[in-house]
């Protein structure tokens, strides 16, 4: 039920973004939009984890701590739902009369008949191949005991790293990425951004080798990684806007983000098995190797070089 509700909300919010903003505005705000999307994820994996750690120390009972944390999550969701209900602008998508009620076949068929669609979908699936595995195992790596290959950080420390430093880095990277694409177009920044989203993964290799006791080493790696992620993800999302461009852009964007989710889910499923097989040092080396297809597909994928430029 949670996944169904999340997917439905994603489709609605993505559709609103595409309909309410002009194409040139979409690239400018894409960094901010992606940043706050990621902030939502970090809030769940960082700030609320930090809250749970604080309550665990206060109550001395992990179950009670997480129960109150979930109550806090529910309260936040209800509050945001009310704000969205009252403040979301009312916009309507303009359609030609002959396409007022398109069939599923029309929408689905027109998406897969787009030019270079297989290459484009390969980009969607492979751009974050390394990151999709890293994100699943980063927190366990920080929390696991040093004897097990982790860094042995506390729940509160991990929550602070992701919930504070990570959010700041995401804001910086995402906003700058969107502004640069809107100024120069996607073509100029595609390769720098694929480098930015993948290169910081090397930092986790060194963390797993050295296992530094100073928490600031881990915090620095996360800050750089999140900064690069925010910056590099802007190119990915602008490409999705290009892929969805057309009369059925809301539905096509939903299909594109479905493939995006697949590109995160499938590698994420195997990440735990890979870590158990290789250990943390070997796993993070594998993550770096897994970034290579992303570089290749970013170089070969076809799109207008000035797409997104104001």
mmCIF file of C-alpha atoms in Angstrom:
data_model
loop_
_atom_site.group_PDB
_atom_site.id
_atom_site.type_symbol
_atom_site.label_atom_id
_atom_site.label_comp_id
_atom_site.label_asym_id
_atom_site.label_seq_id
_atom_site.Cartn_x
_atom_site.Cartn_y
_atom_site.Cartn_z
ATOM 1 C CA UNK A 1 0.000 0.000 0.000
ATOM 2 C CA UNK A 2 2.814 2.368 0.833
ATOM 3 C CA UNK A 3 4.519 1.778 -2.511
ATOM 4 C CA UNK A 4 1.220 2.236 -4.386
ATOM 5 C CA UNK A 5 0.481 5.499 -2.578
ATOM 6 C CA UNK A 6 4.025 6.729 -3.170
ATOM 7 C CA UNK A 7 3.887 5.938 -6.896
ATOM 8 C CA UNK A 8 0.509 7.650 -7.265
ATOM 9 C CA UNK A 9 1.787 10.744 -5.491
ATOM 10 C CA UNK A 10 4.889 10.800 -7.700
ATOM 11 C CA UNK A 11 2.787 10.732 -10.866
ATOM 12 C CA UNK A 12 0.588 13.574 -9.636
ATOM 13 C CA UNK A 13 3.483 15.762 -8.482
ATOM 14 C CA UNK A 14 5.504 15.113 -11.646
ATOM 15 C CA UNK A 15 2.491 15.935 -13.797
ATOM 16 C CA UNK A 16 1.919 19.179 -11.927
ATOM 17 C CA UNK A 17 5.566 20.142 -12.426
ATOM 18 C CA UNK A 18 5.413 19.506 -16.170
ATOM 19 C CA UNK A 19 2.069 21.215 -16.701
ATOM 20 C CA UNK A 20 2.459 24.223 -14.411
ATOM 21 C CA UNK A 21 5.922 25.269 -15.618
ATOM 22 C CA UNK A 22 7.058 26.264 -19.073
ATOM 23 C CA UNK A 23 9.765 24.032 -20.619
ATOM 24 C CA UNK A 24 12.488 26.610 -20.046
ATOM 25 C CA UNK A 25 11.453 26.986 -16.411
ATOM 26 C CA UNK A 26 11.550 23.239 -15.834
ATOM 27 C CA UNK A 27 15.310 23.000 -16.349
ATOM 28 C CA UNK A 28 15.949 25.992 -14.087
ATOM 29 C CA UNK A 29 13.931 24.580 -11.199
ATOM 30 C CA UNK A 30 14.899 20.942 -11.735
ATOM 31 C CA UNK A 31 17.810 21.208 -9.322
ATOM 32 C CA UNK A 32 15.624 22.671 -6.590
ATOM 33 C CA UNK A 33 12.896 20.110 -7.219
ATOM 34 C CA UNK A 34 15.313 17.205 -7.109
ATOM 35 C CA UNK A 35 16.983 18.622 -4.040
ATOM 36 C CA UNK A 36 13.766 18.733 -2.060
ATOM 37 C CA UNK A 37 12.832 15.271 -3.324
ATOM 38 C CA UNK A 38 16.146 14.035 -1.980
ATOM 39 C CA UNK A 39 15.669 16.052 1.208
ATOM 40 C CA UNK A 40 12.488 14.065 1.750
ATOM 41 C CA UNK A 41 14.446 10.835 1.416
ATOM 42 C CA UNK A 42 17.210 12.103 3.687
ATOM 43 C CA UNK A 43 14.619 13.187 6.240
ATOM 44 C CA UNK A 44 13.459 9.598 6.474
ATOM 45 C CA UNK A 45 16.914 8.028 6.476
ATOM 46 C CA UNK A 46 18.666 10.797 8.411
ATOM 47 C CA UNK A 47 16.635 13.168 10.551
ATOM 48 C CA UNK A 48 14.100 10.625 11.752
ATOM 49 C CA UNK A 49 16.858 8.103 12.387
ATOM 50 C CA UNK A 50 18.566 10.795 14.421
ATOM 51 C CA UNK A 51 15.326 11.363 16.340
ATOM 52 C CA UNK A 52 14.976 7.628 16.956
ATOM 53 C CA UNK A 53 18.520 7.510 18.310
ATOM 54 C CA UNK A 54 17.800 10.401 20.660
ATOM 55 C CA UNK A 55 14.575 8.812 21.913
ATOM 56 C CA UNK A 56 16.303 5.463 22.302
ATOM 57 C CA UNK A 57 18.800 7.040 24.685
ATOM 58 C CA UNK A 58 16.017 8.856 26.518
ATOM 59 C CA UNK A 59 13.643 5.904 26.931
ATOM 60 C CA UNK A 60 16.167 3.079 26.923
ATOM 61 C CA UNK A 61 13.758 1.099 24.750
ATOM 62 C CA UNK A 62 14.306 0.891 20.956
ATOM 63 C CA UNK A 63 10.733 -0.268 20.275
ATOM 64 C CA UNK A 64 9.224 2.651 22.187
ATOM 65 C CA UNK A 65 11.639 5.079 20.528
ATOM 66 C CA UNK A 66 10.703 3.941 17.033
ATOM 67 C CA UNK A 67 6.991 3.977 17.892
ATOM 68 C CA UNK A 68 7.163 7.661 18.791
ATOM 69 C CA UNK A 69 9.306 8.297 15.725
ATOM 70 C CA UNK A 70 6.598 6.791 13.506
ATOM 71 C CA UNK A 71 3.997 8.960 15.240
ATOM 72 C CA UNK A 72 6.146 11.978 14.362
ATOM 73 C CA UNK A 73 6.343 10.816 10.746
ATOM 74 C CA UNK A 74 2.556 10.473 10.586
ATOM 75 C CA UNK A 75 2.068 13.953 12.056
ATOM 76 C CA UNK A 76 4.478 15.464 9.516
ATOM 77 C CA UNK A 77 2.733 13.714 6.616
ATOM 78 C CA UNK A 78 -0.696 14.919 7.745
ATOM 79 C CA UNK A 79 0.606 18.468 8.103
ATOM 80 C CA UNK A 80 2.186 18.462 4.634
ATOM 81 C CA UNK A 81 -0.968 16.944 3.134
ATOM 82 C CA UNK A 82 -3.023 19.804 4.537
ATOM 83 C CA UNK A 83 -0.572 22.410 3.247
ATOM 84 C CA UNK A 84 -0.558 20.858 -0.231
ATOM 85 C CA UNK A 85 -4.342 20.698 -0.303
ATOM 86 C CA UNK A 86 -4.632 24.390 0.494
ATOM 87 C CA UNK A 87 -1.686 25.768 -1.480
ATOM 88 C CA UNK A 88 -1.272 23.621 -4.608
ATOM 89 C CA UNK A 89 -2.143 25.721 -7.691
ATOM 90 C CA UNK A 90 -4.995 24.563 -9.899
ATOM 91 C CA UNK A 91 -3.638 24.004 -13.407
ATOM 92 C CA UNK A 92 -5.092 22.117 -16.343
ATOM 93 C CA UNK A 93 -3.222 20.385 -19.141
ATOM 94 C CA UNK A 94 -4.132 21.713 -22.568
ATOM 95 C CA UNK A 95 -4.875 19.057 -25.179
ATOM 96 C CA UNK A 96 -6.038 19.087 -28.735
ATOM 97 C CA UNK A 97 -9.674 17.921 -29.040
ATOM 98 C CA UNK A 98 -8.728 14.821 -31.014
ATOM 99 C CA UNK A 99 -6.453 13.624 -28.205
ATOM 100 C CA UNK A 100 -8.752 14.520 -25.329
ATOM 101 C CA UNK A 101 -9.227 10.874 -24.356
ATOM 102 C CA UNK A 102 -6.204 8.904 -25.539
ATOM 103 C CA UNK A 103 -6.237 5.155 -25.167
ATOM 104 C CA UNK A 104 -3.653 3.239 -23.184
ATOM 105 C CA UNK A 105 -2.365 1.842 -26.467
ATOM 106 C CA UNK A 106 -1.844 5.350 -27.858
ATOM 107 C CA UNK A 107 0.073 6.532 -24.800
ATOM 108 C CA UNK A 108 2.114 3.368 -24.364
ATOM 109 C CA UNK A 109 2.826 2.924 -28.061
ATOM 110 C CA UNK A 110 3.878 6.524 -28.639
ATOM 111 C CA UNK A 111 6.378 6.278 -25.788
ATOM 112 C CA UNK A 112 8.121 3.186 -27.117
ATOM 113 C CA UNK A 113 8.094 4.514 -30.669
ATOM 114 C CA UNK A 114 10.175 7.552 -29.734
ATOM 115 C CA UNK A 115 13.421 7.952 -31.633
ATOM 116 C CA UNK A 116 16.389 6.174 -29.986
ATOM 117 C CA UNK A 117 14.096 4.900 -27.222
ATOM 118 C CA UNK A 118 16.244 1.850 -26.403
ATOM 119 C CA UNK A 119 19.335 4.003 -26.020
ATOM 120 C CA UNK A 120 17.384 6.490 -23.923
ATOM 121 C CA UNK A 121 16.032 3.780 -21.619
ATOM 122 C CA UNK A 122 19.526 2.339 -21.290
ATOM 123 C CA UNK A 123 20.615 5.754 -20.058
ATOM 124 C CA UNK A 124 17.776 5.832 -17.529
ATOM 125 C CA UNK A 125 18.674 2.371 -16.226
ATOM 126 C CA UNK A 126 22.467 2.728 -16.152
ATOM 127 C CA UNK A 127 23.174 6.359 -15.259
ATOM 128 C CA UNK A 128 23.016 5.608 -11.510
ATOM 129 C CA UNK A 129 24.061 1.950 -11.541
ATOM 130 C CA UNK A 130 26.803 2.530 -8.986
ATOM 131 C CA UNK A 131 24.871 4.997 -6.846
ATOM 132 C CA UNK A 132 21.839 2.693 -6.694
ATOM 133 C CA UNK A 133 23.936 0.085 -4.891
ATOM 134 C CA UNK A 134 25.899 2.512 -2.747
ATOM 135 C CA UNK A 135 22.820 4.184 -1.304
ATOM 136 C CA UNK A 136 21.515 0.871 0.060
ATOM 137 C CA UNK A 137 24.689 -0.047 1.913
ATOM 138 C CA UNK A 138 26.121 3.312 3.012
ATOM 139 C CA UNK A 139 24.138 3.547 6.259
ATOM 140 C CA UNK A 140 24.766 -0.101 7.257
ATOM 141 C CA UNK A 141 28.465 0.511 6.601
ATOM 142 C CA UNK A 142 28.502 3.474 8.961
ATOM 143 C CA UNK A 143 26.508 1.633 11.640
ATOM 144 C CA UNK A 144 28.148 -1.815 11.537
ATOM 145 C CA UNK A 145 30.793 -2.613 14.118
ATOM 146 C CA UNK A 146 34.403 -2.082 13.140
ATOM 147 C CA UNK A 147 35.087 -5.800 13.570
ATOM 148 C CA UNK A 148 32.503 -6.428 10.844
ATOM 149 C CA UNK A 149 34.138 -3.946 8.479
ATOM 150 C CA UNK A 150 31.967 -0.940 9.340
ATOM 151 C CA UNK A 151 32.797 2.336 11.055
ATOM 152 C CA UNK A 152 30.834 1.721 14.260
ATOM 153 C CA UNK A 153 29.096 5.105 14.284
ATOM 154 C CA UNK A 154 26.034 5.728 16.423
ATOM 155 C CA UNK A 155 22.539 6.145 15.028
ATOM 156 C CA UNK A 156 22.603 9.794 16.075
ATOM 157 C CA UNK A 157 25.908 10.433 14.298
ATOM 158 C CA UNK A 158 24.667 8.869 11.066
ATOM 159 C CA UNK A 159 21.435 10.834 11.301
ATOM 160 C CA UNK A 160 23.375 14.069 11.763
ATOM 161 C CA UNK A 161 25.702 13.334 8.840
ATOM 162 C CA UNK A 162 22.867 12.664 6.401
ATOM 163 C CA UNK A 163 20.210 14.895 7.920
ATOM 164 C CA UNK A 164 22.341 18.020 8.263
ATOM 165 C CA UNK A 165 25.537 17.928 6.214
ATOM 166 C CA UNK A 166 23.957 15.788 3.506
ATOM 167 C CA UNK A 167 20.993 18.118 3.110
ATOM 168 C CA UNK A 168 23.226 21.195 2.870
ATOM 169 C CA UNK A 169 25.362 19.530 0.198
ATOM 170 C CA UNK A 170 22.293 18.418 -1.752
ATOM 171 C CA UNK A 171 20.861 21.917 -1.729
ATOM 172 C CA UNK A 172 24.094 23.386 -3.008
ATOM 173 C CA UNK A 173 24.683 20.802 -5.727
ATOM 174 C CA UNK A 174 21.099 20.566 -6.927
ATOM 175 C CA UNK A 175 20.463 24.280 -7.197
ATOM 176 C CA UNK A 176 23.756 24.972 -8.975
ATOM 177 C CA UNK A 177 23.163 22.066 -11.373
ATOM 178 C CA UNK A 178 19.744 23.312 -12.426
ATOM 179 C CA UNK A 179 20.968 26.870 -12.902
ATOM 180 C CA UNK A 180 23.910 25.794 -15.071
ATOM 181 C CA UNK A 181 21.787 23.608 -17.353
ATOM 182 C CA UNK A 182 19.239 26.377 -17.785
ATOM 183 C CA UNK A 183 22.079 28.734 -18.705
ATOM 184 C CA UNK A 184 24.141 26.536 -21.046
ATOM 185 C CA UNK A 185 21.962 23.575 -22.022
ATOM 186 C CA UNK A 186 22.235 19.888 -21.161
ATOM 187 C CA UNK A 187 24.985 19.084 -23.671
ATOM 188 C CA UNK A 188 27.669 21.170 -21.993
ATOM 189 C CA UNK A 189 27.099 19.696 -18.538
ATOM 190 C CA UNK A 190 26.179 16.060 -19.173
ATOM 191 C CA UNK A 191 29.682 14.603 -18.807
ATOM 192 C CA UNK A 192 30.764 16.847 -15.898
ATOM 193 C CA UNK A 193 27.586 15.866 -14.093
ATOM 194 C CA UNK A 194 27.959 12.130 -14.676
ATOM 195 C CA UNK A 195 31.477 12.515 -13.287
ATOM 196 C CA UNK A 196 30.170 14.438 -10.276
ATOM 197 C CA UNK A 197 27.568 11.824 -9.370
ATOM 198 C CA UNK A 198 29.961 8.874 -9.691
ATOM 199 C CA UNK A 199 33.498 9.966 -8.813
ATOM 200 C CA UNK A 200 32.820 10.638 -5.088
ATOM 201 C CA UNK A 201 32.041 6.934 -4.631
ATOM 202 C CA UNK A 202 35.797 6.396 -4.467
ATOM 203 C CA UNK A 203 35.707 8.028 -1.039
ATOM 204 C CA UNK A 204 33.845 5.025 0.359
ATOM 205 C CA UNK A 205 36.614 2.735 -0.871
ATOM 206 C CA UNK A 206 39.136 4.646 1.228
ATOM 207 C CA UNK A 207 36.795 4.723 4.224
ATOM 208 C CA UNK A 208 36.421 0.936 4.073
ATOM 209 C CA UNK A 209 40.179 0.465 3.769
ATOM 210 C CA UNK A 210 41.209 2.885 6.502
ATOM 211 C CA UNK A 211 38.202 2.639 8.871
ATOM 212 C CA UNK A 212 39.019 6.024 10.442
ATOM 213 C CA UNK A 213 37.801 6.547 13.992
ATOM 214 C CA UNK A 214 37.281 10.269 13.470
ATOM 215 C CA UNK A 215 33.661 10.846 12.453
ATOM 216 C CA UNK A 216 34.662 13.922 10.454
ATOM 217 C CA UNK A 217 36.330 11.746 7.818
ATOM 218 C CA UNK A 218 33.041 9.954 7.194
ATOM 219 C CA UNK A 219 31.144 13.251 7.274
ATOM 220 C CA UNK A 220 33.492 14.749 4.668
ATOM 221 C CA UNK A 221 32.993 11.812 2.299
ATOM 222 C CA UNK A 222 29.206 12.020 2.653
ATOM 223 C CA UNK A 223 29.246 15.785 2.101
ATOM 224 C CA UNK A 224 31.241 15.447 -1.127
ATOM 225 C CA UNK A 225 29.136 12.497 -2.306
ATOM 226 C CA UNK A 226 25.843 14.285 -1.662
ATOM 227 C CA UNK A 227 27.153 17.470 -3.272
ATOM 228 C CA UNK A 228 28.084 15.497 -6.381
ATOM 229 C CA UNK A 229 24.787 13.637 -6.331
ATOM 230 C CA UNK A 230 22.754 16.831 -6.198
ATOM 231 C CA UNK A 231 24.799 18.351 -9.006
ATOM 232 C CA UNK A 232 24.858 15.258 -11.221
ATOM 233 C CA UNK A 233 21.238 14.274 -10.741
ATOM 234 C CA UNK A 234 20.130 17.521 -12.391
ATOM 235 C CA UNK A 235 21.327 16.232 -15.782
ATOM 236 C CA UNK A 236 19.447 12.978 -15.289
ATOM 237 C CA UNK A 237 16.152 14.687 -14.515
ATOM 238 C CA UNK A 238 16.439 17.171 -17.379
ATOM 239 C CA UNK A 239 16.985 14.209 -19.691
ATOM 240 C CA UNK A 240 13.781 12.629 -18.351
ATOM 241 C CA UNK A 241 11.948 15.850 -19.205
ATOM 242 C CA UNK A 242 13.347 15.602 -22.737
ATOM 243 C CA UNK A 243 12.328 11.945 -22.965
ATOM 244 C CA UNK A 244 8.774 12.755 -21.874
ATOM 245 C CA UNK A 245 8.398 15.764 -24.151
ATOM 246 C CA UNK A 246 5.294 15.634 -26.328
ATOM 247 C CA UNK A 247 1.534 15.650 -26.092
ATOM 248 C CA UNK A 248 1.400 12.843 -23.502
ATOM 249 C CA UNK A 249 4.213 14.254 -21.416
ATOM 250 C CA UNK A 250 2.622 13.525 -18.037
ATOM 251 C CA UNK A 251 2.035 9.860 -18.843
ATOM 252 C CA UNK A 252 5.385 9.530 -20.599
ATOM 253 C CA UNK A 253 7.177 11.081 -17.655
ATOM 254 C CA UNK A 254 5.474 8.553 -15.382
ATOM 255 C CA UNK A 255 6.737 5.745 -17.620
ATOM 256 C CA UNK A 256 10.236 7.230 -17.626
ATOM 257 C CA UNK A 257 10.303 7.524 -13.840
ATOM 258 C CA UNK A 258 9.067 3.938 -13.645
ATOM 259 C CA UNK A 259 12.191 2.848 -15.497
ATOM 260 C CA UNK A 260 14.163 5.169 -13.223
ATOM 261 C CA UNK A 261 12.771 3.327 -10.197
ATOM 262 C CA UNK A 262 13.634 -0.005 -11.810
ATOM 263 C CA UNK A 263 17.186 1.223 -12.318
ATOM 264 C CA UNK A 264 17.411 1.868 -8.584
ATOM 265 C CA UNK A 265 15.459 -1.142 -7.336
ATOM 266 C CA UNK A 266 17.058 -4.046 -9.193
ATOM 267 C CA UNK A 267 20.706 -3.148 -8.411
ATOM 268 C CA UNK A 268 19.637 -2.266 -4.874
ATOM 269 C CA UNK A 269 18.235 -5.769 -4.383
ATOM 270 C CA UNK A 270 21.576 -7.400 -5.121
ATOM 271 C CA UNK A 271 23.675 -4.878 -3.187
ATOM 272 C CA UNK A 272 23.301 -6.692 0.135
ATOM 273 C CA UNK A 273 24.332 -10.008 -1.397
ATOM 274 C CA UNK A 274 27.309 -8.347 -3.073
ATOM 275 C CA UNK A 275 28.417 -6.845 0.228
ATOM 276 C CA UNK A 276 28.176 -10.180 2.031
ATOM 277 C CA UNK A 277 30.167 -11.842 -0.725
ATOM 278 C CA UNK A 278 32.861 -9.184 -1.162
ATOM 279 C CA UNK A 279 32.954 -7.459 2.223
ATOM 280 C CA UNK A 280 32.764 -3.687 2.479
ATOM 281 C CA UNK A 281 36.125 -2.916 0.779
ATOM 282 C CA UNK A 282 35.389 -5.206 -2.155
ATOM 283 C CA UNK A 283 31.803 -4.007 -2.385
ATOM 284 C CA UNK A 284 32.773 -0.345 -2.679
ATOM 285 C CA UNK A 285 35.367 -1.209 -5.320
ATOM 286 C CA UNK A 286 32.563 -2.983 -7.184
ATOM 287 C CA UNK A 287 30.392 0.143 -6.863
ATOM 288 C CA UNK A 288 33.128 2.199 -8.527
ATOM 289 C CA UNK A 289 33.406 -0.364 -11.341
ATOM 290 C CA UNK A 290 29.618 -0.268 -11.749
ATOM 291 C CA UNK A 291 29.802 3.435 -12.597
ATOM 292 C CA UNK A 292 31.606 2.720 -15.898
ATOM 293 C CA UNK A 293 28.419 1.929 -17.898
ATOM 294 C CA UNK A 294 27.002 5.256 -16.737
ATOM 295 C CA UNK A 295 29.912 7.162 -18.263
ATOM 296 C CA UNK A 296 29.613 5.245 -21.523
ATOM 297 C CA UNK A 297 25.862 5.659 -21.918
ATOM 298 C CA UNK A 298 25.991 9.357 -20.992
ATOM 299 C CA UNK A 299 28.517 9.878 -23.778
ATOM 300 C CA UNK A 300 26.528 7.969 -26.412
ATOM 301 C CA UNK A 301 22.898 8.880 -25.633
ATOM 302 C CA UNK A 302 21.184 11.207 -28.118
ATOM 303 C CA UNK A 303 19.481 14.484 -27.169
ATOM 304 C CA UNK A 304 19.511 18.139 -28.302
ATOM 305 C CA UNK A 305 22.650 19.679 -26.847
ATOM 306 C CA UNK A 306 20.854 22.917 -26.034
ATOM 307 C CA UNK A 307 17.887 21.213 -24.381
ATOM 308 C CA UNK A 308 16.923 22.950 -21.154
ATOM 309 C CA UNK A 309 18.623 26.201 -22.087
ATOM 310 C CA UNK A 310 16.633 29.335 -21.422
#
